Amino acid sequence: MSKNKLNSYFPAAVDDVNAGPFADIQERLDSIQDSGMTALAIRNILFQKMLDLHAVPEDHYLRTESTPERLDDPSLIDKLNELGFYRSSSRVMH
C-alpha cells in the first residue's frame, strides 16, 4: 500500500471465524451511519430498545432522561430491576 494512497474505508476487524453475524451487523451499522445517522443517535435508540426489553412504559420518566454514557454498565440494569422492571424475554440473542 502506498503512503500517498487515501484509504477512507476501514472494514471491521473480526477476530473470530464464527463471527459472521457480527460482520453483518457491522455492515448494517455502517450503512445506517452512511445514510446520515450519528453514533449518538444510534446509542439513544439502543437505550430506548433496552427500556422496551425491560417493559418500561412509554410515559415513564426514564424515557425522558438523558441516555447513559455506558449502556453496558451493570448498575443500569440494577436500577431498572430496583424500579421493578425486568427483561421481558429470556431469549438469548445469537
mmCIF file of N, CA and C in Angstrom:
data_model
loop_
_atom_site.group_PDB
_atom_site.id
_atom_site.type_symbol
_atom_site.label_atom_id
_atom_site.label_comp_id
_atom_site.label_asym_id
_atom_site.label_seq_id
_atom_site.Cartn_x
_atom_site.Cartn_y
_atom_site.Cartn_z
ATOM 1 N N MET A 1 0.847 -1.171 0.000
ATOM 2 C CA MET A 1 0.000 0.000 0.000
ATOM 3 C C MET A 1 0.893 1.234 0.000
ATOM 4 N N SER A 2 0.575 2.151 -0.813
ATOM 5 C CA SER A 2 1.336 3.377 -0.940
ATOM 6 C C SER A 2 1.039 4.318 0.214
ATOM 7 N N LYS A 3 2.067 5.067 0.636
ATOM 8 C CA LYS A 3 1.874 6.031 1.717
ATOM 9 C C LYS A 3 0.942 7.160 1.288
ATOM 10 N N ASN A 4 0.909 7.459 0.008
ATOM 11 C CA ASN A 4 0.110 8.562 -0.500
ATOM 12 C C ASN A 4 -1.316 8.153 -0.840
ATOM 13 N N LYS A 5 -1.584 6.882 -0.797
ATOM 14 C CA LYS A 5 -2.906 6.399 -1.165
ATOM 15 C C LYS A 5 -3.890 6.672 -0.026
ATOM 16 N N LEU A 6 -4.998 7.325 -0.348
ATOM 17 C CA LEU A 6 -6.022 7.636 0.634
ATOM 18 C C LEU A 6 -6.940 6.439 0.792
ATOM 19 N N ASN A 7 -7.059 5.952 2.003
ATOM 20 C CA ASN A 7 -7.930 4.822 2.278
ATOM 21 C C ASN A 7 -9.017 5.292 3.236
ATOM 22 N N SER A 8 -10.214 5.548 2.693
ATOM 23 C CA SER A 8 -11.299 6.057 3.528
ATOM 24 C C SER A 8 -12.206 4.945 4.037
ATOM 25 N N TYR A 9 -11.945 3.713 3.653
ATOM 26 C CA TYR A 9 -12.770 2.601 4.101
ATOM 27 C C TYR A 9 -11.954 1.718 5.031
ATOM 28 N N PHE A 10 -12.464 1.514 6.241
ATOM 29 C CA PHE A 10 -11.804 0.658 7.208
ATOM 30 C C PHE A 10 -12.786 -0.426 7.624
ATOM 31 N N PRO A 11 -12.655 -1.633 7.057
ATOM 32 C CA PRO A 11 -13.592 -2.699 7.408
ATOM 33 C C PRO A 11 -13.438 -3.096 8.875
ATOM 34 N N ALA A 12 -14.502 -3.638 9.431
ATOM 35 C CA ALA A 12 -14.481 -4.070 10.821
ATOM 36 C C ALA A 12 -13.475 -5.198 10.999
ATOM 37 N N ALA A 13 -12.774 -5.166 12.099
ATOM 38 C CA ALA A 13 -11.827 -6.233 12.410
ATOM 39 C C ALA A 13 -12.578 -7.337 13.129
ATOM 40 N N VAL A 14 -12.673 -8.463 12.499
ATOM 41 C CA VAL A 14 -13.375 -9.597 13.084
ATOM 42 C C VAL A 14 -12.329 -10.660 13.372
ATOM 43 N N ASP A 15 -12.160 -10.994 14.655
ATOM 44 C CA ASP A 15 -11.099 -11.924 15.041
ATOM 45 C C ASP A 15 -11.588 -13.339 15.317
ATOM 46 N N ASP A 16 -12.838 -13.616 15.023
ATOM 47 C CA ASP A 16 -13.404 -14.934 15.287
ATOM 48 C C ASP A 16 -13.929 -15.517 13.984
ATOM 49 N N VAL A 17 -13.569 -16.733 13.702
ATOM 50 C CA VAL A 17 -14.016 -17.397 12.476
ATOM 51 C C VAL A 17 -15.536 -17.477 12.424
ATOM 52 N N ASN A 18 -16.170 -17.620 13.560
ATOM 53 C CA ASN A 18 -17.628 -17.761 13.633
ATOM 54 C C ASN A 18 -18.346 -16.430 13.805
ATOM 55 N N ALA A 19 -17.698 -15.334 13.514
ATOM 56 C CA ALA A 19 -18.269 -14.012 13.777
ATOM 57 C C ALA A 19 -19.004 -13.437 12.574
ATOM 58 N N GLY A 20 -19.489 -14.280 11.686
ATOM 59 C CA GLY A 20 -20.229 -13.812 10.519
ATOM 60 C C GLY A 20 -21.372 -12.880 10.852
ATOM 61 N N PRO A 21 -22.202 -13.218 11.847
ATOM 62 C CA PRO A 21 -23.301 -12.309 12.200
ATOM 63 C C PRO A 21 -22.811 -10.942 12.657
ATOM 64 N N PHE A 22 -21.665 -10.901 13.345
ATOM 65 C CA PHE A 22 -21.140 -9.610 13.787
ATOM 66 C C PHE A 22 -20.683 -8.766 12.607
ATOM 67 N N ALA A 23 -20.094 -9.410 11.622
ATOM 68 C CA ALA A 23 -19.685 -8.684 10.422
ATOM 69 C C ALA A 23 -20.908 -8.137 9.699
ATOM 70 N N ASP A 24 -21.997 -8.925 9.676
ATOM 71 C CA ASP A 24 -23.244 -8.480 9.057
ATOM 72 C C ASP A 24 -23.816 -7.272 9.802
ATOM 73 N N ILE A 25 -23.808 -7.333 11.133
ATOM 74 C CA ILE A 25 -24.304 -6.202 11.930
ATOM 75 C C ILE A 25 -23.446 -4.977 11.676
ATOM 76 N N GLN A 26 -22.123 -5.163 11.603
ATOM 77 C CA GLN A 26 -21.226 -4.031 11.347
ATOM 78 C C GLN A 26 -21.533 -3.402 9.990
ATOM 79 N N GLU A 27 -21.791 -4.227 8.987
ATOM 80 C CA GLU A 27 -22.137 -3.698 7.665
ATOM 81 C C GLU A 27 -23.435 -2.908 7.717
ATOM 82 N N ARG A 28 -24.409 -3.419 8.460
ATOM 83 C CA ARG A 28 -25.683 -2.706 8.590
ATOM 84 C C ARG A 28 -25.497 -1.375 9.313
ATOM 85 N N LEU A 29 -24.708 -1.389 10.393
ATOM 86 C CA LEU A 29 -24.452 -0.138 11.116
ATOM 87 C C LEU A 29 -23.709 0.868 10.235
ATOM 88 N N ASP A 30 -22.745 0.383 9.463
ATOM 89 C CA ASP A 30 -22.030 1.268 8.529
ATOM 90 C C ASP A 30 -23.002 1.898 7.549
ATOM 91 N N SER A 31 -23.923 1.096 7.038
ATOM 92 C CA SER A 31 -24.920 1.601 6.089
ATOM 93 C C SER A 31 -25.812 2.655 6.739
ATOM 94 N N ILE A 32 -26.227 2.405 7.979
ATOM 95 C CA ILE A 32 -27.066 3.369 8.698
ATOM 96 C C ILE A 32 -26.311 4.677 8.902
ATOM 97 N N GLN A 33 -25.045 4.582 9.316
ATOM 98 C CA GLN A 33 -24.260 5.793 9.522
ATOM 99 C C GLN A 33 -23.988 6.510 8.200
ATOM 100 N N ASP A 34 -23.768 5.751 7.143
ATOM 101 C CA ASP A 34 -23.542 6.365 5.830
ATOM 102 C C ASP A 34 -24.773 7.129 5.358
ATOM 103 N N SER A 35 -25.953 6.727 5.834
ATOM 104 C CA SER A 35 -27.181 7.409 5.435
ATOM 105 C C SER A 35 -27.429 8.665 6.270
ATOM 106 N N GLY A 36 -26.548 8.937 7.237
ATOM 107 C CA GLY A 36 -26.641 10.189 7.973
ATOM 108 C C GLY A 36 -26.930 10.084 9.452
ATOM 109 N N MET A 37 -27.200 8.900 9.962
ATOM 110 C CA MET A 37 -27.478 8.767 11.387
ATOM 111 C C MET A 37 -26.156 8.769 12.153
ATOM 112 N N THR A 38 -26.111 9.506 13.239
ATOM 113 C CA THR A 38 -24.888 9.598 14.028
ATOM 114 C C THR A 38 -24.801 8.464 15.038
ATOM 115 N N ALA A 39 -23.599 8.242 15.538
ATOM 116 C CA ALA A 39 -23.398 7.216 16.566
ATOM 117 C C ALA A 39 -24.185 7.561 17.822
ATOM 118 N N LEU A 40 -24.305 8.839 18.143
ATOM 119 C CA LEU A 40 -25.068 9.267 19.309
ATOM 120 C C LEU A 40 -26.548 8.914 19.149
ATOM 121 N N ALA A 41 -27.078 9.116 17.963
ATOM 122 C CA ALA A 41 -28.482 8.770 17.707
ATOM 123 C C ALA A 41 -28.694 7.258 17.830
ATOM 124 N N ILE A 42 -27.750 6.484 17.336
ATOM 125 C CA ILE A 42 -27.844 5.030 17.440
ATOM 126 C C ILE A 42 -27.817 4.611 18.906
ATOM 127 N N ARG A 43 -26.956 5.235 19.701
ATOM 128 C CA ARG A 43 -26.874 4.925 21.133
ATOM 129 C C ARG A 43 -28.194 5.251 21.826
ATOM 130 N N ASN A 44 -28.808 6.383 21.466
ATOM 131 C CA ASN A 44 -30.102 6.751 22.048
ATOM 132 C C ASN A 44 -31.179 5.725 21.703
ATOM 133 N N ILE A 45 -31.171 5.264 20.478
ATOM 134 C CA ILE A 45 -32.140 4.251 20.048
ATOM 135 C C ILE A 45 -31.915 2.939 20.806
ATOM 136 N N LEU A 46 -30.655 2.555 20.980
ATOM 137 C CA LEU A 46 -30.355 1.326 21.716
ATOM 138 C C LEU A 46 -30.802 1.430 23.173
ATOM 139 N N PHE A 47 -30.677 2.614 23.770
ATOM 140 C CA PHE A 47 -31.144 2.801 25.142
ATOM 141 C C PHE A 47 -32.658 2.641 25.220
ATOM 142 N N GLN A 48 -33.366 3.228 24.269
ATOM 143 C CA GLN A 48 -34.824 3.094 24.253
ATOM 144 C C GLN A 48 -35.224 1.631 24.049
ATOM 145 N N LYS A 49 -34.465 0.920 23.215
ATOM 146 C CA LYS A 49 -34.745 -0.509 22.995
ATOM 147 C C LYS A 49 -34.506 -1.305 24.277
ATOM 148 N N MET A 50 -33.465 -0.932 25.026
ATOM 149 C CA MET A 50 -33.203 -1.590 26.302
ATOM 150 C C MET A 50 -34.389 -1.383 27.242
ATOM 151 N N LEU A 51 -34.932 -0.173 27.256
ATOM 152 C CA LEU A 51 -36.101 0.100 28.090
ATOM 153 C C LEU A 51 -37.302 -0.714 27.608
ATOM 154 N N ASP A 52 -37.437 -0.867 26.293
ATOM 155 C CA ASP A 52 -38.512 -1.703 25.745
ATOM 156 C C ASP A 52 -38.381 -3.145 26.242
ATOM 157 N N LEU A 53 -37.163 -3.683 26.199
ATOM 158 C CA LEU A 53 -36.935 -5.063 26.617
ATOM 159 C C LEU A 53 -37.232 -5.270 28.096
ATOM 160 N N HIS A 54 -37.152 -4.191 28.877
ATOM 161 C CA HIS A 54 -37.445 -4.276 30.306
ATOM 162 C C HIS A 54 -38.872 -3.820 30.617
ATOM 163 N N ALA A 55 -39.684 -3.675 29.585
ATOM 164 C CA ALA A 55 -41.109 -3.332 29.723
ATOM 165 C C ALA A 55 -41.338 -2.023 30.479
ATOM 166 N N VAL A 56 -40.488 -1.025 30.222
ATOM 167 C CA VAL A 56 -40.667 0.292 30.824
ATOM 168 C C VAL A 56 -41.748 1.015 30.015
ATOM 169 N N PRO A 57 -42.801 1.498 30.676
ATOM 170 C CA PRO A 57 -43.889 2.174 29.957
ATOM 171 C C PRO A 57 -43.409 3.419 29.204
ATOM 172 N N GLU A 58 -44.123 3.747 28.139
ATOM 173 C CA GLU A 58 -43.765 4.894 27.295
ATOM 174 C C GLU A 58 -43.754 6.216 28.062
ATOM 175 N N ASP A 59 -44.587 6.337 29.092
ATOM 176 C CA ASP A 59 -44.680 7.601 29.816
ATOM 177 C C ASP A 59 -43.816 7.643 31.083
ATOM 178 N N HIS A 60 -42.930 6.668 31.273
ATOM 179 C CA HIS A 60 -42.079 6.626 32.458
ATOM 180 C C HIS A 60 -40.965 7.662 32.346
ATOM 181 N N TYR A 61 -40.554 8.221 33.478
ATOM 182 C CA TYR A 61 -39.535 9.279 33.484
ATOM 183 C C TYR A 61 -38.186 8.826 32.915
ATOM 184 N N LEU A 62 -37.884 7.531 32.982
ATOM 185 C CA LEU A 62 -36.613 7.048 32.431
ATOM 186 C C LEU A 62 -36.503 7.316 30.933
ATOM 187 N N ARG A 63 -37.641 7.346 30.263
ATOM 188 C CA ARG A 63 -37.630 7.559 28.808
ATOM 189 C C ARG A 63 -37.243 8.983 28.435
ATOM 190 N N THR A 64 -37.407 9.918 29.363
ATOM 191 C CA THR A 64 -37.070 11.312 29.050
ATOM 192 C C THR A 64 -35.716 11.724 29.605
ATOM 193 N N GLU A 65 -35.101 10.856 30.429
ATOM 194 C CA GLU A 65 -33.770 11.153 30.945
ATOM 195 C C GLU A 65 -32.745 11.050 29.817
ATOM 196 N N SER A 66 -31.608 11.689 30.020
ATOM 197 C CA SER A 66 -30.566 11.593 29.003
ATOM 198 C C SER A 66 -30.028 10.165 28.964
ATOM 199 N N THR A 67 -29.575 9.768 27.803
ATOM 200 C CA THR A 67 -29.045 8.418 27.612
ATOM 201 C C THR A 67 -27.753 8.274 28.401
ATOM 202 N N PRO A 68 -27.631 7.210 29.186
ATOM 203 C CA PRO A 68 -26.393 6.995 29.950
ATOM 204 C C PRO A 68 -25.198 6.882 29.014
ATOM 205 N N GLU A 69 -24.047 7.283 29.517
ATOM 206 C CA GLU A 69 -22.831 7.230 28.697
ATOM 207 C C GLU A 69 -22.454 5.808 28.330
ATOM 208 N N ARG A 70 -22.647 4.876 29.269
ATOM 209 C CA ARG A 70 -22.323 3.475 29.011
ATOM 210 C C ARG A 70 -23.569 2.627 29.140
ATOM 211 N N LEU A 71 -24.005 2.045 28.052
ATOM 212 C CA LEU A 71 -25.184 1.180 28.074
ATOM 213 C C LEU A 71 -24.875 -0.194 28.662
ATOM 214 N N ASP A 72 -23.599 -0.539 28.769
ATOM 215 C CA ASP A 72 -23.218 -1.845 29.309
ATOM 216 C C ASP A 72 -22.905 -1.785 30.804
ATOM 217 N N ASP A 73 -23.192 -0.667 31.448
ATOM 218 C CA ASP A 73 -22.938 -0.515 32.877
ATOM 219 C C ASP A 73 -23.943 -1.372 33.658
ATOM 220 N N PRO A 74 -23.464 -2.331 34.464
ATOM 221 C CA PRO A 74 -24.375 -3.200 35.223
ATOM 222 C C PRO A 74 -25.294 -2.433 36.172
ATOM 223 N N SER A 75 -24.870 -1.269 36.622
ATOM 224 C CA SER A 75 -25.722 -0.502 37.539
ATOM 225 C C SER A 75 -26.998 -0.025 36.843
ATOM 226 N N LEU A 76 -26.962 0.081 35.533
ATOM 227 C CA LEU A 76 -28.158 0.469 34.780
ATOM 228 C C LEU A 76 -29.235 -0.620 34.893
ATOM 229 N N ILE A 77 -28.829 -1.866 34.734
ATOM 230 C CA ILE A 77 -29.758 -2.988 34.881
ATOM 231 C C ILE A 77 -30.230 -3.076 36.331
ATOM 232 N N ASP A 78 -29.311 -2.867 37.274
ATOM 233 C CA ASP A 78 -29.695 -2.879 38.689
ATOM 234 C C ASP A 78 -30.750 -1.819 38.966
ATOM 235 N N LYS A 79 -30.573 -0.634 38.400
ATOM 236 C CA LYS A 79 -31.544 0.450 38.597
ATOM 237 C C LYS A 79 -32.912 0.061 38.033
ATOM 238 N N LEU A 80 -32.923 -0.537 36.841
ATOM 239 C CA LEU A 80 -34.180 -0.979 36.245
ATOM 240 C C LEU A 80 -34.860 -2.026 37.121
ATOM 241 N N ASN A 81 -34.074 -2.977 37.622
ATOM 242 C CA ASN A 81 -34.628 -4.025 38.477
ATOM 243 C C ASN A 81 -35.155 -3.457 39.792
ATOM 244 N N GLU A 82 -34.435 -2.494 40.375
ATOM 245 C CA GLU A 82 -34.893 -1.862 41.614
ATOM 246 C C GLU A 82 -36.229 -1.158 41.417
ATOM 247 N N LEU A 83 -36.436 -0.618 40.208
ATOM 248 C CA LEU A 83 -37.696 0.062 39.902
ATOM 249 C C LEU A 83 -38.805 -0.924 39.513
ATOM 250 N N GLY A 84 -38.478 -2.220 39.496
ATOM 251 C CA GLY A 84 -39.480 -3.240 39.198
ATOM 252 C C GLY A 84 -39.565 -3.629 37.740
ATOM 253 N N PHE A 85 -38.554 -3.257 36.954
ATOM 254 C CA PHE A 85 -38.552 -3.589 35.531
ATOM 255 C C PHE A 85 -37.532 -4.694 35.276
ATOM 256 N N TYR A 86 -38.022 -5.758 34.679
ATOM 257 C CA TYR A 86 -37.158 -6.898 34.366
ATOM 258 C C TYR A 86 -37.269 -7.207 32.890
ATOM 259 N N ARG A 87 -36.263 -7.800 32.375
ATOM 260 C CA ARG A 87 -36.251 -8.142 30.962
ATOM 261 C C ARG A 87 -37.436 -9.034 30.643
ATOM 262 N N SER A 88 -38.234 -8.635 29.652
ATOM 263 C CA SER A 88 -39.473 -9.342 29.356
ATOM 264 C C SER A 88 -39.261 -10.630 28.583
ATOM 265 N N SER A 89 -38.094 -10.841 28.034
ATOM 266 C CA SER A 89 -37.808 -12.045 27.271
ATOM 267 C C SER A 89 -36.566 -12.706 27.811
ATOM 268 N N SER A 90 -36.617 -13.996 27.967
ATOM 269 C CA SER A 90 -35.442 -14.728 28.450
ATOM 270 C C SER A 90 -34.629 -15.292 27.299
ATOM 271 N N ARG A 91 -35.001 -14.924 26.068
ATOM 272 C CA ARG A 91 -34.262 -15.414 24.908
ATOM 273 C C ARG A 91 -32.845 -14.854 24.911
ATOM 274 N N VAL A 92 -31.925 -15.655 24.451
ATOM 275 C CA VAL A 92 -30.549 -15.209 24.294
ATOM 276 C C VAL A 92 -30.370 -14.833 22.830
ATOM 277 N N MET A 93 -29.855 -13.645 22.602
ATOM 278 C CA MET A 93 -29.637 -13.214 21.219
ATOM 279 C C MET A 93 -28.359 -13.842 20.700
ATOM 280 N N HIS A 94 -28.425 -14.386 19.512
ATOM 281 C CA HIS A 94 -27.253 -15.010 18.892
ATOM 282 C C HIS A 94 -26.779 -14.188 17.745
#
